[in-house]
Amino acid sequence: MTKIIELKGDDQKLDEILFEPAKILREGGTVAFPTETVYGLGGNALSEISIDKIYLAKGRPSDNPLIVHISKLEQLDMLASEINGNAKILMDKFWPGPITFVLKKLEAVPLKTTGGLDTVAVRMPMHPVALKLIELAGVPVAAPSANISGRPSPTNSSHVIEDLYGRVDCIIKGESAAVGLESTVLDVTEECPVILRPGNITKEMIEEVVGCCKVDPGLKNKELAPKSPGMKYRHYAPVASVEVYVGDTMSFIKRAEERILELALSEAKVGIMAFDEDLLVIKNLIKGQLEDEVSNRLVFYCSQGSSKDLTSFARLLFESLRECDANFCDVILIRGVDEDGIGHAIMNRLNKAASGKVMRI
Ligand code: TXA
Ligand code: MG
């Protein structure tokens, strides 16, 4: 049985409400909880039994290491053996927050937690519930995203319930995730940090603080293995087949119109994920060409917010992929973005969701 704990935004009682889930974690159980990036599925990072439960619940390959979550800096002493100067500066600047640091691990961290690697990934989340839960548990908390392996990461509690109800000991229901994409994973074992998974804390932001930041070439080059094992798996994938188009507004609108009409002929249902401005035009174009009954049945529109603010695209991305599935879309057409700033992380996830079907138009 999965225990569901509902948060009603009353911080006063957080200690009381989180007492039981913290106990479950301490005693080796699994608890799904909100963080600012996506929901996580937590277990005691130092207990092999807990780690086994996490892998089992998610159906996750055992060579894909977990991120260990902490609530205070001192907890690093039981996890990591070396922390260089730049790593310290970056932790000071971005923690608590949506960034994970890969460090040389200490022996106490089970190889099961790190997928057999001699490094450990550590994050101090910013979300008050996550921080309080880890603090009360009194142990470092390993937490991958709280989805079935391969599915889009969960950005609200219904996604978690959909994937993990009956498979974990407890689910904490909080608000929707503010960021919506998983944390930046940054290898800081060398002085010049390397991005292994792009996220909300961007290359530009890291360079501004320490003057240097590389991106793992394995993220782009299919001949090279990515340094972060998780990045090699098909991921973030809805059931529908995904097509991503990168180009200017007019080209996207034209392509979306063509594809909708083409797919409607074969009775395929299409999800369109695009900016509000694009959707308005596409809806009008389609109105003139498909009967209302047909377009209501075969076209599903998902807003990614305004093109002027890519943070809403990031926040809505996984939710929209899941909504398209829930509405039985056969194909999802998505407007891609430029790969700078947060666009780097968005395109990384879209590439995976689309299994590389990203077209320049
Ligand atoms: O925002 C997040 O990071 C969320 C929340 C819950 O904190 N967690 C999350 O965990 O996204 P997960 O397990 O879904 O992704 C962890 C990523 C994987 O790509 C994994 O391969 C990589 O981090 N990773 C973990 N340990 C690593 C290590 N020692 N070296 C390289 N990559 C590592
Ligand atoms: Mg994940």
mmCIF file of C-alpha atoms and ligand atoms in Angstrom:
data_model
loop_
_atom_site.group_PDB
_atom_site.id
_atom_site.type_symbol
_atom_site.label_atom_id
_atom_site.label_comp_id
_atom_site.label_asym_id
_atom_site.label_seq_id
_atom_site.Cartn_x
_atom_site.Cartn_y
_atom_site.Cartn_z
ATOM 1 C CA MET A 1 0.000 0.000 0.000
ATOM 2 C CA THR A 2 1.199 3.483 -0.829
ATOM 3 C CA LYS A 3 0.528 6.110 1.802
ATOM 4 C CA ILE A 4 -0.499 9.455 0.312
ATOM 5 C CA ILE A 5 0.374 12.587 2.252
ATOM 6 C CA GLU A 6 -1.212 15.834 1.158
ATOM 7 C CA LEU A 7 0.460 19.188 1.776
ATOM 8 C CA LYS A 8 -1.822 22.130 2.157
ATOM 9 C CA GLY A 9 0.776 24.859 2.012
ATOM 10 C CA ASP A 10 0.879 25.284 5.803
ATOM 11 C CA ASP A 11 4.617 25.530 6.461
ATOM 12 C CA GLN A 12 4.057 25.779 10.207
ATOM 13 C CA LYS A 13 3.197 22.117 10.387
ATOM 14 C CA LEU A 14 5.854 20.825 7.967
ATOM 15 C CA ASP A 15 7.784 19.153 10.787
ATOM 16 C CA GLU A 16 4.665 17.296 11.868
ATOM 17 C CA ILE A 17 3.477 16.338 8.401
ATOM 18 C CA LEU A 18 6.887 15.102 7.287
ATOM 19 C CA PHE A 19 7.615 13.133 10.471
ATOM 20 C CA GLU A 20 6.200 9.902 9.074
ATOM 21 C CA PRO A 21 7.720 10.007 5.560
ATOM 22 C CA ALA A 22 11.085 10.882 7.149
ATOM 23 C CA LYS A 23 10.742 7.817 9.350
ATOM 24 C CA ILE A 24 9.914 5.666 6.316
ATOM 25 C CA LEU A 25 13.137 6.894 4.649
ATOM 26 C CA ARG A 26 15.209 6.255 7.781
ATOM 27 C CA GLU A 27 13.826 2.747 8.034
ATOM 28 C CA GLY A 28 14.717 1.839 4.448
ATOM 29 C CA GLY A 29 11.461 2.631 2.609
ATOM 30 C CA THR A 30 10.760 4.756 -0.463
ATOM 31 C CA VAL A 31 9.092 8.188 -0.503
ATOM 32 C CA ALA A 32 8.235 10.336 -3.537
ATOM 33 C CA PHE A 33 8.478 14.065 -2.806
ATOM 34 C CA PRO A 34 8.341 17.431 -4.585
ATOM 35 C CA THR A 35 11.477 19.347 -5.506
ATOM 36 C CA GLU A 36 11.846 22.576 -7.495
ATOM 37 C CA THR A 37 12.963 20.659 -10.627
ATOM 38 C CA VAL A 38 10.793 17.517 -10.819
ATOM 39 C CA TYR A 39 9.383 15.102 -8.229
ATOM 40 C CA GLY A 40 11.963 12.674 -6.831
ATOM 41 C CA LEU A 41 11.693 9.110 -5.554
ATOM 42 C CA GLY A 42 13.757 8.999 -2.371
ATOM 43 C CA GLY A 43 15.461 6.268 -0.390
ATOM 44 C CA ASN A 44 18.389 6.142 2.049
ATOM 45 C CA ALA A 45 21.443 6.684 -0.185
ATOM 46 C CA LEU A 46 23.682 4.665 2.134
ATOM 47 C CA SER A 47 21.436 1.591 2.310
ATOM 48 C CA GLU A 48 21.658 -1.012 -0.456
ATOM 49 C CA ILE A 49 18.201 -2.319 0.437
ATOM 50 C CA SER A 50 16.656 1.111 -0.121
ATOM 51 C CA ILE A 51 18.534 1.557 -3.384
ATOM 52 C CA ASP A 52 17.271 -1.814 -4.650
ATOM 53 C CA LYS A 53 13.711 -0.686 -3.898
ATOM 54 C CA ILE A 54 14.171 2.506 -5.942
ATOM 55 C CA TYR A 55 15.543 0.682 -8.992
ATOM 56 C CA LEU A 56 12.761 -1.884 -8.759
ATOM 57 C CA ALA A 57 9.946 0.673 -8.406
ATOM 58 C CA LYS A 58 11.174 2.648 -11.418
ATOM 59 C CA GLY A 59 12.220 -0.338 -13.533
ATOM 60 C CA ARG A 60 15.531 1.488 -13.909
ATOM 61 C CA PRO A 61 18.690 -0.098 -15.383
ATOM 62 C CA SER A 62 21.141 -0.673 -12.518
ATOM 63 C CA ASP A 63 24.066 1.009 -14.297
ATOM 64 C CA ASN A 64 22.255 4.363 -14.226
ATOM 65 C CA PRO A 65 23.452 6.084 -11.028
ATOM 66 C CA LEU A 66 21.264 8.050 -8.622
ATOM 67 C CA ILE A 67 21.578 11.621 -7.389
ATOM 68 C CA VAL A 68 22.138 11.910 -3.627
ATOM 69 C CA HIS A 69 20.220 14.780 -2.015
ATOM 70 C CA ILE A 70 21.451 16.618 1.073
ATOM 71 C CA SER A 71 20.015 19.364 3.258
ATOM 72 C CA LYS A 72 23.252 20.821 4.618
ATOM 73 C CA LEU A 73 26.845 21.121 3.423
ATOM 74 C CA GLU A 74 28.292 19.022 6.252
ATOM 75 C CA GLN A 75 26.622 15.958 4.737
ATOM 76 C CA LEU A 76 29.154 16.160 1.895
ATOM 77 C CA ASP A 77 31.773 14.909 4.345
ATOM 78 C CA MET A 78 30.181 11.474 4.385
ATOM 79 C CA LEU A 79 29.824 11.288 0.598
ATOM 80 C CA ALA A 80 32.666 12.972 -1.281
ATOM 81 C CA SER A 81 36.427 12.703 -0.884
ATOM 82 C CA GLU A 82 37.674 15.763 -2.767
ATOM 83 C CA ILE A 83 36.047 19.093 -3.466
ATOM 84 C CA ASN A 84 38.178 21.483 -5.512
ATOM 85 C CA GLY A 85 38.138 25.290 -5.435
ATOM 86 C CA ASN A 86 35.758 25.838 -8.343
ATOM 87 C CA ALA A 87 33.355 23.226 -7.000
ATOM 88 C CA LYS A 88 33.220 25.075 -3.682
ATOM 89 C CA ILE A 89 32.595 28.419 -5.395
ATOM 90 C CA LEU A 90 29.790 26.929 -7.515
ATOM 91 C CA MET A 91 28.136 25.227 -4.538
ATOM 92 C CA ASP A 92 28.259 28.469 -2.643
ATOM 93 C CA LYS A 93 26.653 30.307 -5.564
ATOM 94 C CA PHE A 94 23.998 27.820 -6.721
ATOM 95 C CA TRP A 95 23.069 25.691 -3.692
ATOM 96 C CA PRO A 96 20.422 25.093 -2.580
ATOM 97 C CA GLY A 97 19.156 24.860 -6.160
ATOM 98 C CA PRO A 98 18.696 22.966 -9.418
ATOM 99 C CA ILE A 99 22.303 21.812 -9.911
ATOM 100 C CA THR A 100 23.981 18.484 -9.140
ATOM 101 C CA PHE A 101 27.731 18.111 -8.674
ATOM 102 C CA VAL A 102 29.612 14.935 -9.614
ATOM 103 C CA LEU A 103 32.448 14.369 -7.119
ATOM 104 C CA LYS A 104 34.928 11.605 -6.202
ATOM 105 C CA LYS A 105 33.030 9.319 -3.834
ATOM 106 C CA LEU A 106 33.925 7.991 -0.413
ATOM 107 C CA GLU A 107 33.779 4.267 0.309
ATOM 108 C CA ALA A 108 30.675 4.635 2.496
ATOM 109 C CA VAL A 109 28.569 5.383 -0.587
ATOM 110 C CA PRO A 110 27.431 2.006 -1.977
ATOM 111 C CA LEU A 111 28.403 1.239 -5.573
ATOM 112 C CA LYS A 112 24.727 0.421 -6.077
ATOM 113 C CA THR A 113 23.913 4.099 -5.526
ATOM 114 C CA THR A 114 26.516 5.243 -8.064
ATOM 115 C CA GLY A 115 25.854 2.549 -10.664
ATOM 116 C CA GLY A 116 29.344 1.128 -10.079
ATOM 117 C CA LEU A 117 31.135 4.472 -10.637
ATOM 118 C CA ASP A 118 33.809 5.896 -8.319
ATOM 119 C CA THR A 119 32.043 9.251 -8.379
ATOM 120 C CA VAL A 120 28.854 10.373 -6.648
ATOM 121 C CA ALA A 121 26.323 12.963 -7.838
ATOM 122 C CA VAL A 122 25.110 15.289 -5.059
ATOM 123 C CA ARG A 123 22.401 17.968 -4.986
ATOM 124 C CA MET A 124 21.025 20.263 -2.300
ATOM 125 C CA PRO A 125 17.493 21.063 -3.498
ATOM 126 C CA MET A 126 15.834 24.398 -2.850
ATOM 127 C CA HIS A 127 12.291 23.171 -2.263
ATOM 128 C CA PRO A 128 11.341 23.629 1.438
ATOM 129 C CA VAL A 129 9.565 20.240 1.587
ATOM 130 C CA ALA A 130 12.538 18.393 0.098
ATOM 131 C CA LEU A 131 14.972 20.162 2.419
ATOM 132 C CA LYS A 132 12.885 19.513 5.528
ATOM 133 C CA LEU A 133 12.275 15.875 4.604
ATOM 134 C CA ILE A 134 16.017 15.206 4.159
ATOM 135 C CA GLU A 135 16.780 17.039 7.391
ATOM 136 C CA LEU A 136 14.218 15.021 9.366
ATOM 137 C CA ALA A 137 15.276 11.738 7.749
ATOM 138 C CA GLY A 138 18.799 12.408 8.997
ATOM 139 C CA VAL A 139 20.310 10.470 6.091
ATOM 140 C CA PRO A 140 21.398 11.515 2.591
ATOM 141 C CA VAL A 141 18.511 10.757 0.242
ATOM 142 C CA ALA A 142 19.097 9.136 -3.151
ATOM 143 C CA ALA A 143 16.354 10.351 -5.467
ATOM 144 C CA PRO A 144 15.965 9.836 -9.177
ATOM 145 C CA SER A 145 12.992 11.425 -10.875
ATOM 146 C CA ALA A 146 9.779 9.777 -9.628
ATOM 147 C CA ASN A 147 8.654 8.297 -12.956
ATOM 148 C CA ILE A 148 8.721 4.845 -14.474
ATOM 149 C CA SER A 149 12.058 4.634 -16.256
ATOM 150 C CA GLY A 150 11.908 6.073 -19.778
ATOM 151 C CA ARG A 151 8.718 8.125 -19.288
ATOM 152 C CA PRO A 152 8.667 11.921 -19.072
ATOM 153 C CA SER A 153 9.778 13.118 -15.630
ATOM 154 C CA PRO A 154 6.936 13.981 -13.223
ATOM 155 C CA THR A 155 6.309 17.668 -12.655
ATOM 156 C CA ASN A 156 3.193 17.273 -10.517
ATOM 157 C CA SER A 157 1.849 14.785 -8.017
ATOM 158 C CA SER A 158 -0.682 13.221 -10.402
ATOM 159 C CA HIS A 159 2.179 12.180 -12.681
ATOM 160 C CA VAL A 160 3.821 10.460 -9.700
ATOM 161 C CA ILE A 161 0.613 8.710 -8.690
ATOM 162 C CA GLU A 162 0.032 7.619 -12.293
ATOM 163 C CA ASP A 163 3.491 6.001 -12.477
ATOM 164 C CA LEU A 164 4.302 4.851 -8.944
ATOM 165 C CA TYR A 165 1.140 4.293 -6.911
ATOM 166 C CA GLY A 166 1.361 0.790 -5.446
ATOM 167 C CA ARG A 167 5.089 0.586 -6.176
ATOM 168 C CA VAL A 168 6.440 2.854 -3.413
ATOM 169 C CA ASP A 169 5.775 3.273 0.319
ATOM 170 C CA CYS A 170 4.697 6.908 0.345
ATOM 171 C CA ILE A 171 3.890 9.793 -2.011
ATOM 172 C CA ILE A 172 3.932 13.391 -0.796
ATOM 173 C CA LYS A 173 1.503 15.521 -2.799
ATOM 174 C CA GLY A 174 2.734 19.092 -3.163
ATOM 175 C CA GLU A 175 2.561 21.786 -5.816
ATOM 176 C CA SER A 176 3.681 21.545 -9.424
ATOM 177 C CA ALA A 177 7.437 21.825 -9.932
ATOM 178 C CA ALA A 178 8.602 25.383 -10.547
ATOM 179 C CA VAL A 179 11.450 24.564 -12.951
ATOM 180 C CA GLY A 180 9.974 21.510 -14.700
ATOM 181 C CA LEU A 181 13.292 20.114 -16.022
ATOM 182 C CA GLU A 182 15.771 18.019 -14.042
ATOM 183 C CA SER A 183 18.838 19.642 -12.497
ATOM 184 C CA THR A 184 22.005 20.488 -14.401
ATOM 185 C CA VAL A 185 24.502 17.658 -13.792
ATOM 186 C CA LEU A 186 28.020 19.108 -13.559
ATOM 187 C CA ASP A 187 31.216 17.088 -13.302
ATOM 188 C CA VAL A 188 33.526 19.028 -10.988
ATOM 189 C CA THR A 189 36.242 16.398 -10.576
ATOM 190 C CA GLU A 190 38.519 18.633 -12.742
ATOM 191 C CA GLU A 191 39.039 22.379 -12.208
ATOM 192 C CA CYS A 192 37.125 23.267 -15.399
ATOM 193 C CA PRO A 193 33.611 21.890 -14.863
ATOM 194 C CA VAL A 194 31.859 19.796 -17.517
ATOM 195 C CA ILE A 195 28.089 19.743 -18.089
ATOM 196 C CA LEU A 196 26.923 16.119 -18.292
ATOM 197 C CA ARG A 197 23.207 16.998 -18.418
ATOM 198 C CA PRO A 198 22.063 20.550 -19.254
ATOM 199 C CA GLY A 199 19.490 22.141 -16.965
ATOM 200 C CA ASN A 200 18.192 25.368 -15.536
ATOM 201 C CA ILE A 201 21.634 26.469 -14.356
ATOM 202 C CA THR A 202 23.191 27.114 -17.754
ATOM 203 C CA LYS A 203 26.720 26.981 -19.214
ATOM 204 C CA GLU A 204 26.650 30.775 -19.432
ATOM 205 C CA MET A 205 25.770 31.103 -15.716
ATOM 206 C CA ILE A 206 28.579 28.708 -14.704
ATOM 207 C CA GLU A 207 31.139 30.463 -16.895
ATOM 208 C CA GLU A 208 30.198 33.754 -15.345
ATOM 209 C CA VAL A 209 31.110 32.419 -11.895
ATOM 210 C CA VAL A 210 34.277 30.371 -12.552
ATOM 211 C CA GLY A 211 35.349 31.559 -16.009
ATOM 212 C CA CYS A 212 35.258 28.119 -17.626
ATOM 213 C CA CYS A 213 32.692 25.429 -18.434
ATOM 214 C CA LYS A 214 32.699 22.637 -21.007
ATOM 215 C CA VAL A 215 29.878 20.464 -22.308
ATOM 216 C CA ASP A 216 30.335 16.682 -22.498
ATOM 217 C CA PRO A 217 30.897 16.013 -26.225
ATOM 218 C CA GLY A 218 29.046 12.692 -25.769
ATOM 219 C CA LEU A 219 25.753 14.645 -25.438
ATOM 220 C CA LYS A 220 25.843 15.549 -29.125
ATOM 221 C CA ASN A 221 28.200 13.119 -30.832
ATOM 222 C CA LYS A 222 26.514 9.754 -31.284
ATOM 223 C CA GLU A 223 29.900 8.029 -31.706
ATOM 224 C CA LEU A 224 30.884 8.912 -28.124
ATOM 225 C CA ALA A 225 29.352 7.482 -24.949
ATOM 226 C CA PRO A 226 27.903 10.236 -22.740
ATOM 227 C CA LYS A 227 29.721 10.565 -19.396
ATOM 228 C CA SER A 228 26.417 10.561 -17.571
ATOM 229 C CA PRO A 229 25.089 7.009 -17.993
ATOM 230 C CA GLY A 230 21.461 8.181 -17.909
ATOM 231 C CA MET A 231 21.922 10.257 -21.047
ATOM 232 C CA LYS A 232 22.388 7.207 -23.256
ATOM 233 C CA TYR A 233 18.894 5.836 -22.701
ATOM 234 C CA ARG A 234 15.795 6.738 -24.728
ATOM 235 C CA HIS A 235 14.124 9.001 -22.296
ATOM 236 C CA TYR A 236 11.420 11.503 -21.555
ATOM 237 C CA ALA A 237 9.438 9.678 -24.164
ATOM 238 C CA PRO A 238 5.676 9.773 -24.519
ATOM 239 C CA VAL A 239 3.876 6.915 -26.253
ATOM 240 C CA ALA A 240 3.167 9.117 -29.267
ATOM 241 C CA SER A 241 5.753 9.629 -31.955
ATOM 242 C CA VAL A 242 7.424 13.040 -31.600
ATOM 243 C CA GLU A 243 8.573 15.431 -34.345
ATOM 244 C CA VAL A 244 10.520 18.560 -33.418
ATOM 245 C CA TYR A 245 10.857 21.454 -35.869
ATOM 246 C CA VAL A 246 13.439 24.187 -35.412
ATOM 247 C CA GLY A 247 13.076 27.321 -37.491
ATOM 248 C CA ASP A 248 11.342 30.684 -37.727
ATOM 249 C CA THR A 249 7.713 31.245 -36.775
ATOM 250 C CA MET A 250 6.300 31.287 -40.306
ATOM 251 C CA SER A 251 8.070 28.070 -41.333
ATOM 252 C CA PHE A 252 6.841 26.304 -38.216
ATOM 253 C CA ILE A 253 3.260 27.422 -38.699
ATOM 254 C CA LYS A 254 3.326 26.323 -42.330
ATOM 255 C CA ARG A 255 4.819 22.927 -41.480
ATOM 256 C CA ALA A 256 2.354 22.365 -38.619
ATOM 257 C CA GLU A 257 -0.571 23.176 -40.926
ATOM 258 C CA GLU A 258 0.692 20.752 -43.594
ATOM 259 C CA ARG A 259 1.301 17.939 -41.117
ATOM 260 C CA ILE A 260 -2.093 18.350 -39.396
ATOM 261 C CA LEU A 261 -3.939 18.161 -42.717
ATOM 262 C CA GLU A 262 -1.815 15.268 -43.918
ATOM 263 C CA LEU A 263 -2.295 13.281 -40.707
ATOM 264 C CA ALA A 264 -6.022 14.042 -40.550
ATOM 265 C CA LEU A 265 -6.408 12.205 -43.865
ATOM 266 C CA SER A 266 -5.283 9.015 -42.147
ATOM 267 C CA GLU A 267 -7.370 9.793 -39.024
ATOM 268 C CA ALA A 268 -4.212 10.216 -36.901
ATOM 269 C CA LYS A 269 -4.580 12.421 -33.835
ATOM 270 C CA VAL A 270 -2.013 15.225 -33.594
ATOM 271 C CA GLY A 271 -0.771 17.100 -30.543
ATOM 272 C CA ILE A 272 0.750 20.530 -31.199
ATOM 273 C CA MET A 273 3.125 21.950 -28.604
ATOM 274 C CA ALA A 274 4.001 25.527 -29.457
ATOM 275 C CA PHE A 275 4.081 29.084 -28.176
ATOM 276 C CA ASP A 276 0.747 30.864 -27.571
ATOM 277 C CA GLU A 277 1.411 33.175 -30.529
ATOM 278 C CA ASP A 278 1.923 30.235 -32.924
ATOM 279 C CA LEU A 279 -1.091 28.329 -31.624
ATOM 280 C CA LEU A 280 -3.411 31.233 -32.282
ATOM 281 C CA VAL A 281 -2.434 31.371 -35.951
ATOM 282 C CA ILE A 282 -2.425 27.595 -36.440
ATOM 283 C CA LYS A 283 -5.893 27.252 -34.878
ATOM 284 C CA ASN A 284 -7.265 29.867 -37.274
ATOM 285 C CA LEU A 285 -5.662 28.253 -40.304
ATOM 286 C CA ILE A 286 -7.041 24.840 -39.383
ATOM 287 C CA LYS A 287 -10.515 26.231 -38.688
ATOM 288 C CA GLY A 288 -10.766 27.228 -42.331
ATOM 289 C CA GLN A 289 -9.808 23.794 -43.568
ATOM 290 C CA LEU A 290 -11.135 21.111 -41.243
ATOM 291 C CA GLU A 291 -14.690 20.771 -39.971
ATOM 292 C CA ASP A 292 -15.005 21.556 -36.240
ATOM 293 C CA GLU A 293 -15.983 17.981 -35.498
ATOM 294 C CA VAL A 294 -12.842 16.695 -37.225
ATOM 295 C CA SER A 295 -10.417 19.166 -35.680
ATOM 296 C CA ASN A 296 -11.901 18.707 -32.186
ATOM 297 C CA ARG A 297 -11.391 14.986 -32.544
ATOM 298 C CA LEU A 298 -7.998 14.978 -34.256
ATOM 299 C CA VAL A 299 -6.083 18.034 -33.058
ATOM 300 C CA PHE A 300 -4.941 18.712 -29.489
ATOM 301 C CA TYR A 301 -3.288 22.054 -28.701
ATOM 302 C CA CYS A 302 -0.761 22.483 -25.876
ATOM 303 C CA SER A 303 0.542 25.884 -24.917
ATOM 304 C CA GLN A 304 4.244 26.258 -24.116
ATOM 305 C CA GLY A 305 3.736 29.834 -22.896
ATOM 306 C CA SER A 306 5.100 32.912 -24.601
ATOM 307 C CA SER A 307 8.118 32.818 -26.938
ATOM 308 C CA LYS A 308 9.513 35.695 -24.898
ATOM 309 C CA ASP A 309 9.989 33.514 -21.828
ATOM 310 C CA LEU A 310 11.503 30.067 -22.335
ATOM 311 C CA THR A 311 11.173 29.211 -18.635
ATOM 312 C CA SER A 312 7.480 28.474 -19.212
ATOM 313 C CA PHE A 313 8.419 26.159 -22.096
ATOM 314 C CA ALA A 314 10.758 24.309 -19.695
ATOM 315 C CA ARG A 315 8.132 24.166 -16.957
ATOM 316 C CA LEU A 316 5.370 22.856 -19.228
ATOM 317 C CA LEU A 317 7.382 20.492 -21.419
ATOM 318 C CA PHE A 318 7.016 17.164 -19.568
ATOM 319 C CA GLU A 319 3.439 17.915 -18.525
ATOM 320 C CA SER A 320 2.480 18.591 -22.139
ATOM 321 C CA LEU A 321 4.091 15.353 -23.333
ATOM 322 C CA ARG A 322 2.041 13.451 -20.768
ATOM 323 C CA GLU A 323 -1.134 15.355 -21.693
ATOM 324 C CA CYS A 324 -0.699 14.428 -25.342
ATOM 325 C CA ASP A 325 -0.485 10.785 -24.284
ATOM 326 C CA ALA A 326 -3.532 11.113 -22.034
ATOM 327 C CA ASN A 327 -5.417 12.504 -25.039
ATOM 328 C CA PHE A 328 -4.358 9.594 -27.246
ATOM 329 C CA CYS A 329 -2.281 11.591 -29.705
ATOM 330 C CA ASP A 330 -0.525 9.474 -32.317
ATOM 331 C CA VAL A 331 1.946 12.175 -33.289
ATOM 332 C CA ILE A 332 3.213 15.242 -31.420
ATOM 333 C CA LEU A 333 4.574 18.230 -33.348
ATOM 334 C CA ILE A 334 6.791 20.492 -31.267
ATOM 335 C CA ARG A 335 8.350 23.873 -31.980
ATOM 336 C CA GLY A 336 12.079 23.588 -31.149
ATOM 337 C CA VAL A 337 14.163 26.477 -29.793
ATOM 338 C CA ASP A 338 17.713 27.840 -30.074
ATOM 339 C CA GLU A 339 20.230 25.969 -27.967
ATOM 340 C CA ASP A 340 21.438 28.781 -25.769
ATOM 341 C CA GLY A 341 20.607 29.438 -22.113
ATOM 342 C CA ILE A 342 17.757 27.199 -20.933
ATOM 343 C CA GLY A 343 17.185 26.320 -24.626
ATOM 344 C CA HIS A 344 20.150 23.927 -24.341
ATOM 345 C CA ALA A 345 18.308 21.837 -21.716
ATOM 346 C CA ILE A 346 14.976 22.034 -23.549
ATOM 347 C CA MET A 347 16.522 20.783 -26.799
ATOM 348 C CA ASN A 348 18.435 18.042 -24.957
ATOM 349 C CA ARG A 349 15.136 16.648 -23.602
ATOM 350 C CA LEU A 350 13.318 17.159 -26.916
ATOM 351 C CA ASN A 351 16.044 15.300 -28.800
ATOM 352 C CA LYS A 352 15.528 12.322 -26.512
ATOM 353 C CA ALA A 353 11.741 12.493 -26.557
ATOM 354 C CA ALA A 354 11.885 12.581 -30.364
ATOM 355 C CA SER A 355 14.581 9.879 -30.608
ATOM 356 C CA GLY A 356 16.588 12.327 -32.699
ATOM 357 C CA LYS A 357 13.683 13.306 -35.029
ATOM 358 C CA VAL A 358 14.619 16.987 -34.902
ATOM 359 C CA MET A 359 14.257 18.791 -38.218
ATOM 360 C CA ARG A 360 15.598 22.222 -39.278
ATOM 361 C CA ILE A 361 13.017 24.033 -41.388
HETATM 362 O O1 TXA B 1 16.474 17.469 -10.734
HETATM 363 C C1 TXA B 1 16.919 16.357 -10.556
HETATM 364 O O2 TXA B 1 18.126 16.090 -10.723
HETATM 365 C C2 TXA B 1 15.946 15.248 -10.138
HETATM 366 C C3 TXA B 1 15.391 15.617 -8.759
HETATM 367 C C4 TXA B 1 14.552 14.537 -8.174
HETATM 368 O O3 TXA B 1 16.431 15.990 -7.911
HETATM 369 N N1 TXA B 1 16.584 13.985 -10.147
HETATM 370 C C5 TXA B 1 16.915 13.351 -11.300
HETATM 371 O O4 TXA B 1 17.500 12.111 -11.114
HETATM 372 O O5 TXA B 1 16.737 13.815 -12.399
HETATM 373 P P1 TXA B 1 17.645 11.044 -12.292
HETATM 374 O O6 TXA B 1 18.083 9.819 -11.629
HETATM 375 O O7 TXA B 1 16.404 10.977 -13.056
HETATM 376 O O8 TXA B 1 18.833 11.559 -13.146
HETATM 377 C C6 TXA B 1 20.150 11.479 -12.648
HETATM 378 C C7 TXA B 1 21.132 11.744 -13.758
HETATM 379 C C8 TXA B 1 21.244 10.556 -14.680
HETATM 380 O O9 TXA B 1 21.398 11.017 -16.014
HETATM 381 C C9 TXA B 1 22.507 9.871 -14.164
HETATM 382 O O10 TXA B 1 23.149 9.116 -15.150
HETATM 383 C C10 TXA B 1 23.343 11.072 -13.730
HETATM 384 O O11 TXA B 1 22.412 11.948 -13.158
HETATM 385 N N2 TXA B 1 24.343 10.702 -12.720
HETATM 386 C C11 TXA B 1 24.134 10.290 -11.450
HETATM 387 N N3 TXA B 1 25.296 9.994 -10.849
HETATM 388 C C12 TXA B 1 26.282 10.226 -11.748
HETATM 389 C C13 TXA B 1 27.693 10.109 -11.737
HETATM 390 N N4 TXA B 1 28.342 9.680 -10.656
HETATM 391 N N5 TXA B 1 28.380 10.436 -12.870
HETATM 392 C C14 TXA B 1 27.718 10.867 -13.957
HETATM 393 N N6 TXA B 1 26.378 11.001 -14.037
HETATM 394 C C15 TXA B 1 25.661 10.689 -12.954
HETATM 395 MG MG MG B 2 15.083 10.629 -14.544
#
